[in-house]
CSV table of C-alpha atoms and ligand atoms in Angstrom, one decimal:
chain,number,residue,atom,x,y,z
A,1,MET,CA,56.5,89.2,169.2
A,2,LYS,CA,55.8,91.2,166.1
A,3,THR,CA,58.4,91.9,163.4
A,4,LEU,CA,58.7,95.5,162.1
A,5,ALA,CA,60.3,96.5,158.9
A,6,ILE,CA,61.3,100.2,158.7
A,7,LEU,CA,61.6,101.8,155.3
A,8,ILE,CA,63.9,104.8,154.8
A,9,SER,CA,65.4,106.9,152.1
A,10,GLY,CA,67.2,109.6,154.0
A,11,GLN,CA,68.7,110.4,157.4
A,12,GLY,CA,66.7,108.0,159.3
A,13,SER,CA,66.1,109.9,162.5
A,14,ASN,CA,62.5,108.6,162.8
A,15,MET,CA,63.8,105.1,162.3
A,16,ALA,CA,66.3,105.6,165.1
A,17,SER,CA,63.6,107.0,167.5
A,18,LEU,CA,61.4,104.0,166.7
A,19,ALA,CA,64.1,101.4,167.1
A,20,ARG,CA,65.2,102.9,170.5
A,21,ALA,CA,61.7,103.1,171.8
A,22,CYS,CA,61.0,99.5,170.7
A,23,LEU,CA,64.0,98.4,172.7
A,24,GLU,CA,63.9,100.7,175.7
A,25,GLU,CA,60.1,100.4,176.2
A,26,ARG,CA,60.3,96.6,175.7
A,27,TRP,CA,57.6,96.5,173.0
A,28,PRO,CA,56.4,93.1,172.1
A,29,ALA,CA,58.2,93.6,168.8
A,30,ARG,CA,61.6,93.6,167.1
A,31,VAL,CA,62.9,95.6,164.2
A,32,GLY,CA,63.5,92.8,161.6
A,33,ALA,CA,65.1,95.1,159.1
A,34,VAL,CA,65.7,98.6,158.0
A,35,ILE,CA,65.3,98.7,154.2
A,36,SER,CA,66.4,101.6,152.0
A,37,ASN,CA,65.8,102.2,148.4
A,38,ARG,CA,68.9,104.4,148.3
A,39,GLU,CA,72.4,103.0,149.1
A,40,ASP,CA,73.6,106.5,150.0
A,41,ALA,CA,70.9,107.0,152.7
A,42,ALA,CA,72.6,108.3,155.8
A,43,GLY,CA,70.2,106.4,157.9
A,44,LEU,CA,71.8,103.1,156.9
A,45,ALA,CA,75.0,103.9,159.0
A,46,LEU,CA,72.7,104.8,161.9
A,47,ALA,CA,70.8,101.6,161.6
A,48,ARG,CA,74.1,99.6,161.6
A,49,GLU,CA,75.3,101.5,164.7
A,50,LEU,CA,72.0,100.5,166.4
A,51,GLY,CA,72.8,96.9,165.4
A,52,LEU,CA,69.8,96.6,163.1
A,53,PRO,CA,69.8,94.3,160.0
A,54,VAL,CA,70.0,96.5,156.9
A,55,HIS,CA,68.9,95.8,153.4
A,56,VAL,CA,69.4,98.0,150.4
A,57,LEU,CA,67.0,97.7,147.4
A,58,PRO,CA,68.0,100.4,144.9
A,59,HIS,CA,64.9,101.4,142.9
A,60,ALA,CA,67.1,102.4,140.0
A,61,GLY,CA,67.8,98.8,139.3
A,62,PHE,CA,64.1,98.0,138.5
A,63,ASP,CA,62.1,98.4,135.5
A,64,GLY,CA,59.2,100.5,136.9
A,65,ARG,CA,57.2,100.8,140.1
A,66,GLU,CA,55.4,97.4,139.8
A,67,ALA,CA,58.7,95.5,139.6
A,68,PHE,CA,60.3,97.4,142.5
A,69,ASP,CA,57.2,97.0,144.7
A,70,ALA,CA,57.1,93.3,143.9
A,71,ALA,CA,60.7,92.8,145.0
A,72,LEU,CA,60.0,94.9,148.1
A,73,ALA,CA,56.9,92.7,148.9
A,74,ARG,CA,59.0,89.5,148.5
A,75,GLN,CA,61.6,90.9,150.9
A,76,LEU,CA,59.0,91.8,153.4
A,77,ASP,CA,57.4,88.4,153.1
A,78,ALA,CA,60.8,86.7,153.6
A,79,LEU,CA,61.3,88.8,156.8
A,80,GLY,CA,57.9,87.9,158.0
A,81,ALA,CA,57.1,91.6,158.6
A,82,ASP,CA,53.9,92.1,160.5
A,83,LEU,CA,54.1,95.9,160.3
A,84,VAL,CA,55.7,98.1,157.7
A,85,VAL,CA,56.7,101.5,158.9
A,86,LEU,CA,57.5,104.2,156.4
A,87,ALA,CA,60.0,106.6,157.9
A,88,GLY,CA,61.0,109.1,155.2
A,89,PHE,CA,60.6,106.6,152.5
A,90,MET,CA,60.5,108.7,149.3
A,91,ARG,CA,58.7,106.4,147.0
A,92,ILE,CA,55.1,106.4,145.7
A,93,LEU,CA,53.8,102.9,146.3
A,94,THR,CA,51.6,101.0,143.9
A,95,ASP,CA,47.9,100.4,144.8
A,96,GLY,CA,48.5,96.6,144.8
A,97,PHE,CA,51.4,96.9,147.3
A,98,VAL,CA,49.3,99.2,149.6
A,99,HIS,CA,46.2,96.9,149.4
A,100,ARG,CA,48.3,93.8,150.4
A,101,LEU,CA,49.4,95.6,153.5
A,102,GLU,CA,46.1,97.2,154.4
A,103,GLY,CA,46.1,98.1,158.1
A,104,ARG,CA,49.8,97.1,158.5
A,105,LEU,CA,51.4,100.0,156.6
A,106,VAL,CA,51.9,103.2,158.4
A,107,ASN,CA,53.5,106.6,157.5
A,108,ILE,CA,54.5,109.8,159.1
A,109,HIS,CA,53.9,113.0,157.1
A,110,PRO,CA,55.3,116.4,158.1
A,111,SER,CA,52.1,118.4,158.2
A,112,LEU,CA,48.7,118.4,159.9
A,113,LEU,CA,46.9,116.4,157.2
A,114,PRO,CA,44.7,116.8,155.3
A,115,VAL,CA,46.5,120.2,154.7
A,116,PHE,CA,49.8,120.1,152.8
A,117,PRO,CA,50.1,116.6,151.4
A,118,GLY,CA,53.1,116.1,149.2
A,119,LEU,CA,56.5,117.7,149.4
A,120,GLY,CA,57.8,121.0,150.7
A,121,THR,CA,55.3,121.2,153.6
A,122,HIS,CA,57.3,123.5,155.8
A,123,ALA,CA,57.8,126.2,153.2
A,124,ARG,CA,54.2,125.9,152.2
A,125,ALA,CA,53.0,126.3,155.8
A,126,LEU,CA,55.1,129.5,156.1
A,127,ALA,CA,53.8,130.8,152.8
A,128,ALA,CA,50.2,130.1,153.8
A,129,GLY,CA,50.7,132.0,157.1
A,130,VAL,CA,49.4,129.2,159.3
A,131,ARG,CA,50.0,129.7,163.0
A,132,VAL,CA,50.1,125.9,163.8
A,133,HIS,CA,52.0,123.3,161.8
A,134,GLY,CA,52.9,119.7,162.7
A,135,ALA,CA,53.0,116.1,161.7
A,136,THR,CA,50.6,113.2,161.2
A,137,VAL,CA,50.9,109.5,161.6
A,138,HIS,CA,48.4,107.7,159.4
A,139,LEU,CA,47.6,104.3,157.9
A,140,VAL,CA,48.5,104.2,154.3
A,141,THR,CA,45.9,104.1,151.5
A,142,PRO,CA,46.5,104.3,147.8
A,143,THR,CA,45.9,108.1,147.8
A,144,LEU,CA,49.2,109.9,148.7
A,145,ASP,CA,49.4,111.2,152.3
A,146,HIS,CA,45.9,110.2,153.0
A,147,GLY,CA,44.4,107.5,155.2
A,148,PRO,CA,43.0,107.0,158.7
A,149,ILE,CA,44.8,109.3,161.2
A,150,LEU,CA,46.3,107.7,164.3
A,151,ALA,CA,47.9,110.7,165.9
A,152,GLN,CA,49.0,114.2,165.2
A,153,ALA,CA,51.6,116.6,166.7
A,154,ALA,CA,51.1,120.3,166.6
A,155,VAL,CA,53.9,122.9,166.9
A,156,PRO,CA,53.6,126.7,166.7
A,157,VAL,CA,54.9,128.8,163.8
A,158,LEU,CA,57.2,131.4,165.5
A,159,ASP,CA,58.5,134.8,164.5
A,160,GLY,CA,61.7,134.4,162.5
A,161,ASP,CA,61.0,130.9,161.3
A,162,ASP,CA,62.3,129.7,158.0
A,163,ALA,CA,61.6,126.3,156.6
A,164,ALA,CA,64.7,124.7,158.2
A,165,ARG,CA,63.8,126.0,161.7
A,166,LEU,CA,60.2,125.0,161.4
A,167,ALA,CA,61.2,121.6,160.0
A,168,ALA,CA,63.6,121.0,163.0
A,169,ARG,CA,60.7,121.8,165.4
A,170,VAL,CA,58.4,119.5,163.6
A,171,LEU,CA,61.0,116.7,163.5
A,172,ARG,CA,61.5,116.9,167.2
A,173,ALA,CA,57.8,116.4,167.7
A,174,GLU,CA,57.9,113.5,165.2
A,175,HIS,CA,60.4,111.7,167.3
A,176,ARG,CA,57.9,111.5,170.1
A,177,LEU,CA,54.8,111.1,168.0
A,178,TYR,CA,55.8,108.2,165.8
A,179,PRO,CA,56.9,105.7,168.5
A,180,THR,CA,53.7,106.5,170.4
A,181,ALA,CA,51.5,105.7,167.5
A,182,VAL,CA,53.4,102.7,166.2
A,183,ARG,CA,53.3,101.2,169.6
A,184,TRP,CA,49.5,101.2,169.4
A,185,LEU,CA,49.7,99.2,166.2
A,186,VAL,CA,52.2,96.8,167.7
A,187,GLU,CA,49.8,96.3,170.6
A,188,GLY,CA,46.9,95.6,168.2
A,189,ARG,CA,44.8,98.5,169.5
A,190,VAL,CA,43.9,100.1,166.2
A,191,ARG,CA,40.6,99.6,164.4
A,192,VAL,CA,39.3,101.4,161.3
A,193,ARG,CA,35.6,102.3,161.1
A,194,ASP,CA,34.1,104.4,158.3
A,195,GLY,CA,37.6,105.4,157.2
A,196,ARG,CA,38.6,106.7,160.7
A,197,ALA,CA,41.0,105.1,163.1
A,198,GLU,CA,39.9,104.2,166.6
A,199,VAL,CA,42.5,103.3,169.2
A,200,GLU,CA,41.4,101.1,172.0
A,201,GLY,CA,42.1,102.5,175.5
A,202,VAL,CA,43.5,105.8,174.1
A,203,ASP,CA,41.4,109.0,174.3
A,204,ALA,CA,41.4,111.9,171.9
A,205,ALA,CA,43.7,114.0,174.1
A,206,GLN,CA,46.4,111.3,173.9
A,207,ARG,CA,46.2,111.3,170.1
A,208,LEU,CA,47.2,114.9,169.9
A,209,LEU,CA,50.7,116.0,171.0
A,210,TRP,CA,51.4,119.7,171.6
A,211,GLU,CA,55.0,120.8,171.3
A,212,ALA,CA,55.0,124.4,172.4
A,213,THR,CA,58.7,124.8,172.9
A,214,ALA,CA,60.9,126.6,170.3
B,301,GRF,C1,60.3,113.4,158.2
B,301,GRF,O1,60.0,114.7,158.3
B,301,GRF,C2,59.0,112.6,157.9
B,301,GRF,O2,57.9,113.2,158.4
B,301,GRF,C3,59.0,112.6,156.4
B,301,GRF,O3,60.3,112.5,156.0
B,301,GRF,C4,61.2,113.0,157.1
B,301,GRF,C5,62.1,111.9,157.4
B,301,GRF,O4,63.1,112.3,158.3
B,301,GRF,N1,58.2,111.6,155.9
B,301,GRF,P1,64.1,111.2,158.9
B,301,GRF,O5,64.7,110.5,157.7
B,301,GRF,O6,63.3,110.2,159.7
B,301,GRF,O7,65.1,111.9,159.7
């Protein structure tokens, strides 16, 4: 049985989809804690409703990134977290923290990486005029929004889209994509070779999710 820690800063909808999938699909895992760096994160109430243990570690109380990441690492160690899942966790992590968790730290980013790393991805996709947008699940490396790609979800950009409509379409796809990819990690199927992820028993088509609906 693996222990997952899910890190959030906001509404926590990906956290909820992961926690539900873990339970309903009977993963060999449990959510040991939902940790937020913000006490006003709406996702905390959702986590409590789901009966998940909740911890708040407000970053404002720490003198710099190193100190915050050290406290976070201690909390993850105390939980015995095997896998650390970033789900809208709005903090840049230090290299030391990332290296310690190599292969066990996963993120979802709302674009088809390597395009549009960073913030404001939906508005940037619209401004660029791309026809396809989406989300990426990747292992975390010290470079922001970078790292071996486990799976991607693609959605169309439709007439009349604004950033909010496009974001909602991507988020719906994220809720299917993230549990799929995290489950592969839980099942120990992921290997990294030459900077690229390989997923045992999973073919290329299964690592791409198409979400054609509006
Ligand atoms: C998602 O779009 C995710 O890709 C990004 O932050 C957002 C979090 O949404 N990293 P939620 O808090 O899971 O609802």
